[in-house]
Short mmCIF file of C-alpha atoms in Angstrom, two decimals:
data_model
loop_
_atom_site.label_atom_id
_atom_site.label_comp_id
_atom_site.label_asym_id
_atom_site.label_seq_id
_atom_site.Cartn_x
_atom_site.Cartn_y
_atom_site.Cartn_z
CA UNK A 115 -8.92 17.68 10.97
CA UNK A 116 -6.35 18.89 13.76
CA UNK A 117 -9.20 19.77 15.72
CA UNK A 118 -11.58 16.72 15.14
CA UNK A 119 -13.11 15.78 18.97
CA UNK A 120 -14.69 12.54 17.43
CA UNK A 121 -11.80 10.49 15.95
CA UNK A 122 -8.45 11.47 17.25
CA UNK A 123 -5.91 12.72 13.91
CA UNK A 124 -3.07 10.11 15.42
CA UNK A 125 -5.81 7.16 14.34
CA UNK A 126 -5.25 8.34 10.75
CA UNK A 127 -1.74 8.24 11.24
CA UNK A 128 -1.81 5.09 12.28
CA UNK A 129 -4.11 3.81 9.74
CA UNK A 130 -1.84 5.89 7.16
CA UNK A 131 0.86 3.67 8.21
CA UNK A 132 0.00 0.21 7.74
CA UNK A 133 -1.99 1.36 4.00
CA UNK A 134 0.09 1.32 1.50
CA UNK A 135 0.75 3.80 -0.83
CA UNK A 136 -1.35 6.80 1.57
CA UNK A 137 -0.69 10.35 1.56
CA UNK A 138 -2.06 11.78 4.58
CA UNK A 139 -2.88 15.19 4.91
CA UNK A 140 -4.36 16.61 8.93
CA UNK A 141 -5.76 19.90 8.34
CA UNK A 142 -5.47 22.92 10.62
CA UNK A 143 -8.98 24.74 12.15
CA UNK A 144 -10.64 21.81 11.39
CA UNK A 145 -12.84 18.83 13.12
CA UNK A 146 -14.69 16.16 11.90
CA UNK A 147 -15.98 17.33 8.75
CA UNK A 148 -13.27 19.26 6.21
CA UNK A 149 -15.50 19.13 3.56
CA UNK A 150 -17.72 21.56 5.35
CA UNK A 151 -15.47 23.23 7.97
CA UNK A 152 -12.52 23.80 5.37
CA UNK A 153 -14.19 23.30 2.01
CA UNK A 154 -11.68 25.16 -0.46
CA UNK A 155 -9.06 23.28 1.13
CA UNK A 156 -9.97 19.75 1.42
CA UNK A 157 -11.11 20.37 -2.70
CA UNK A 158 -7.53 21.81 -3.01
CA UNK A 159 -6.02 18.64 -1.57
CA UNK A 160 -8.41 16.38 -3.17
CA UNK A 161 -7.49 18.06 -6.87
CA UNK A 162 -4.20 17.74 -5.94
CA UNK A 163 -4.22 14.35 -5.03
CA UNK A 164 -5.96 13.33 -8.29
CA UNK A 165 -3.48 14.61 -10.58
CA UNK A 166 -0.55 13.77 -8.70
CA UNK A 167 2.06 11.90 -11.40
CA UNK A 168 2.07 9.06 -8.31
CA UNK A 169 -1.40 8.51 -8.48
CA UNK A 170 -1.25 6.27 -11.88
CA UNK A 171 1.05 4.07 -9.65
CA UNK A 172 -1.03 3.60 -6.35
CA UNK A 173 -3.36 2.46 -8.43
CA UNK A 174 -1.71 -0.44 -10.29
CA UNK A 175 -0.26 -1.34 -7.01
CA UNK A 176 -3.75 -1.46 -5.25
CA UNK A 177 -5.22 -2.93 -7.82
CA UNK A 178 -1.69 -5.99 -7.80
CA UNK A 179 -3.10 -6.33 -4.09
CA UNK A 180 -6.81 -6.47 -5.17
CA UNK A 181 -6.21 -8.98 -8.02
CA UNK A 182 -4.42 -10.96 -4.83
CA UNK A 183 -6.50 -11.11 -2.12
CA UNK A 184 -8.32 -13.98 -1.63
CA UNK A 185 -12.29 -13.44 -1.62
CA UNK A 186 -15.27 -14.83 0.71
CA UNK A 187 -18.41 -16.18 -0.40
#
C-alpha cells in the first residue's frame, strides 16, 4: 500500500518495471497488508485483474519465457 512502512511502494515500481507484462496497482490508506487493511479493494482489483481480456495474453507470453528459460539441477 501507499502507506506500507516495511517495503517502500517505489520497490514495486521498480520491480513492476523490469516484469513484463505487470499491472501495478499502490493502494491508498494502506500498509503492508491490503488484504486485511483494504480487503474489498484489493478483492476488487484482484477480480478485476482475473478477467481482464489481457490476461489470456500475459499468460502465453509468461509461459513463451517459461518454456525458455534454461533450468538448474
Amino acid at each position: 500500500g501507499r502507506e506500507d512502512r516495511i517495503i517502500a511502494p517505489s520497490v514495486g515500481v521498480d520491480i513492476a518495471a523490469v516484469l513484463p507484462n505487470v499491472h501495478l496497482e499502490v493502494i491508498s490508506q494502506c500498509g503492508h497488508c491490503p488484504n486485511e487493511e483494504q480487503a474489498e479493494q484489493t478483492a476488487l482489483l484482484i477480480c478485476d485483474f482475473l478477467t481482464s481480456p489481457n490476461r489470456e495474453e500475459s499468460e502465453r507470453s509468461l509461459a513463451g519465457a517459461a518454456s525458455t528459460r534454461k533450468t538448474h539441477p
